[in-house]
């Protein structure tokens, strides 16, 4: 999944996802080998660190199901 974050992420932490800065403000989240997919009603989390502001829940909200 690609998303926009003005300040590039320089680190991330997740058991099931990898985060990569692609170009400019575009980042990509991909599943690791142990990711089995999204399930209705189940939350997935990834922590990320950026050099300035943080993404708020209202800026990155996904609904699956």
mmCIF file of C-alpha atoms in Angstrom:
data_model
loop_
_atom_site.group_PDB
_atom_site.id
_atom_site.type_symbol
_atom_site.label_atom_id
_atom_site.label_comp_id
_atom_site.label_asym_id
_atom_site.label_seq_id
_atom_site.Cartn_x
_atom_site.Cartn_y
_atom_site.Cartn_z
ATOM 1 C CA UNK A 1 0.000 0.000 0.000
ATOM 2 C CA UNK A 2 1.372 3.428 -0.908
ATOM 3 C CA UNK A 3 0.698 6.538 1.169
ATOM 4 C CA UNK A 4 1.820 10.137 1.351
ATOM 5 C CA UNK A 5 3.785 11.478 4.328
ATOM 6 C CA UNK A 6 5.462 14.851 3.823
ATOM 7 C CA UNK A 7 8.404 14.069 6.121
ATOM 8 C CA UNK A 8 10.233 10.861 5.108
ATOM 9 C CA UNK A 9 10.104 7.979 7.567
ATOM 10 C CA UNK A 10 13.590 6.907 8.622
ATOM 11 C CA UNK A 11 12.633 3.859 10.727
ATOM 12 C CA UNK A 12 9.710 1.520 11.326
ATOM 13 C CA UNK A 13 8.790 -1.366 13.591
ATOM 14 C CA UNK A 14 6.262 -4.100 12.861
ATOM 15 C CA UNK A 15 6.119 -7.875 13.151
ATOM 16 C CA UNK A 16 4.175 -8.190 9.886
ATOM 17 C CA UNK A 17 4.990 -5.127 7.743
ATOM 18 C CA UNK A 18 7.951 -3.389 6.126
ATOM 19 C CA UNK A 19 7.935 0.340 5.380
ATOM 20 C CA UNK A 20 9.974 1.889 2.587
ATOM 21 C CA UNK A 21 10.409 5.520 1.514
ATOM 22 C CA UNK A 22 10.000 5.474 -2.285
ATOM 23 C CA UNK A 23 10.354 9.054 -3.510
ATOM 24 C CA UNK A 24 9.441 12.539 -2.294
ATOM 25 C CA UNK A 25 6.445 12.109 0.012
ATOM 26 C CA UNK A 26 5.513 8.588 -1.181
ATOM 27 C CA UNK A 27 6.050 5.617 1.143
ATOM 28 C CA UNK A 28 5.095 1.965 0.734
ATOM 29 C CA UNK A 29 3.947 -0.589 3.300
ATOM 30 C CA UNK A 30 4.358 -4.238 2.294
ATOM 31 C CA UNK A 31 3.642 -7.462 4.140
ATOM 32 C CA UNK A 32 6.492 -9.588 5.451
ATOM 33 C CA UNK A 33 6.573 -13.348 4.802
ATOM 34 C CA UNK A 34 4.457 -13.988 7.921
ATOM 35 C CA UNK A 35 1.645 -11.619 6.820
ATOM 36 C CA UNK A 36 -1.422 -13.741 6.017
ATOM 37 C CA UNK A 37 -3.786 -10.959 4.949
ATOM 38 C CA UNK A 38 -6.338 -8.613 6.457
ATOM 39 C CA UNK A 39 -9.285 -9.965 8.417
ATOM 40 C CA UNK A 40 -12.521 -8.057 9.030
ATOM 41 C CA UNK A 41 -12.470 -6.311 12.398
ATOM 42 C CA UNK A 42 -8.782 -7.030 13.065
ATOM 43 C CA UNK A 43 -6.358 -4.130 13.556
ATOM 44 C CA UNK A 44 -2.843 -4.121 12.136
ATOM 45 C CA UNK A 45 -0.168 -1.735 13.424
ATOM 46 C CA UNK A 46 3.128 -0.382 12.216
ATOM 47 C CA UNK A 47 5.205 2.123 14.197
ATOM 48 C CA UNK A 48 7.148 4.659 12.201
ATOM 49 C CA UNK A 49 9.558 7.448 12.968
ATOM 50 C CA UNK A 50 9.841 10.639 10.929
ATOM 51 C CA UNK A 51 12.145 13.634 11.215
ATOM 52 C CA UNK A 52 9.328 16.071 12.001
ATOM 53 C CA UNK A 53 5.569 15.684 12.485
ATOM 54 C CA UNK A 54 3.724 12.404 12.969
ATOM 55 C CA UNK A 55 0.875 10.918 10.955
ATOM 56 C CA UNK A 56 -2.344 11.277 12.886
ATOM 57 C CA UNK A 57 -5.081 8.667 12.832
ATOM 58 C CA UNK A 58 -7.218 11.009 10.725
ATOM 59 C CA UNK A 59 -4.464 11.295 8.097
ATOM 60 C CA UNK A 60 -4.018 7.536 7.662
ATOM 61 C CA UNK A 61 -7.204 5.606 8.285
ATOM 62 C CA UNK A 62 -7.869 2.296 6.534
ATOM 63 C CA UNK A 63 -11.120 0.381 6.555
ATOM 64 C CA UNK A 64 -10.915 -3.265 5.566
ATOM 65 C CA UNK A 65 -13.955 -5.474 5.172
#
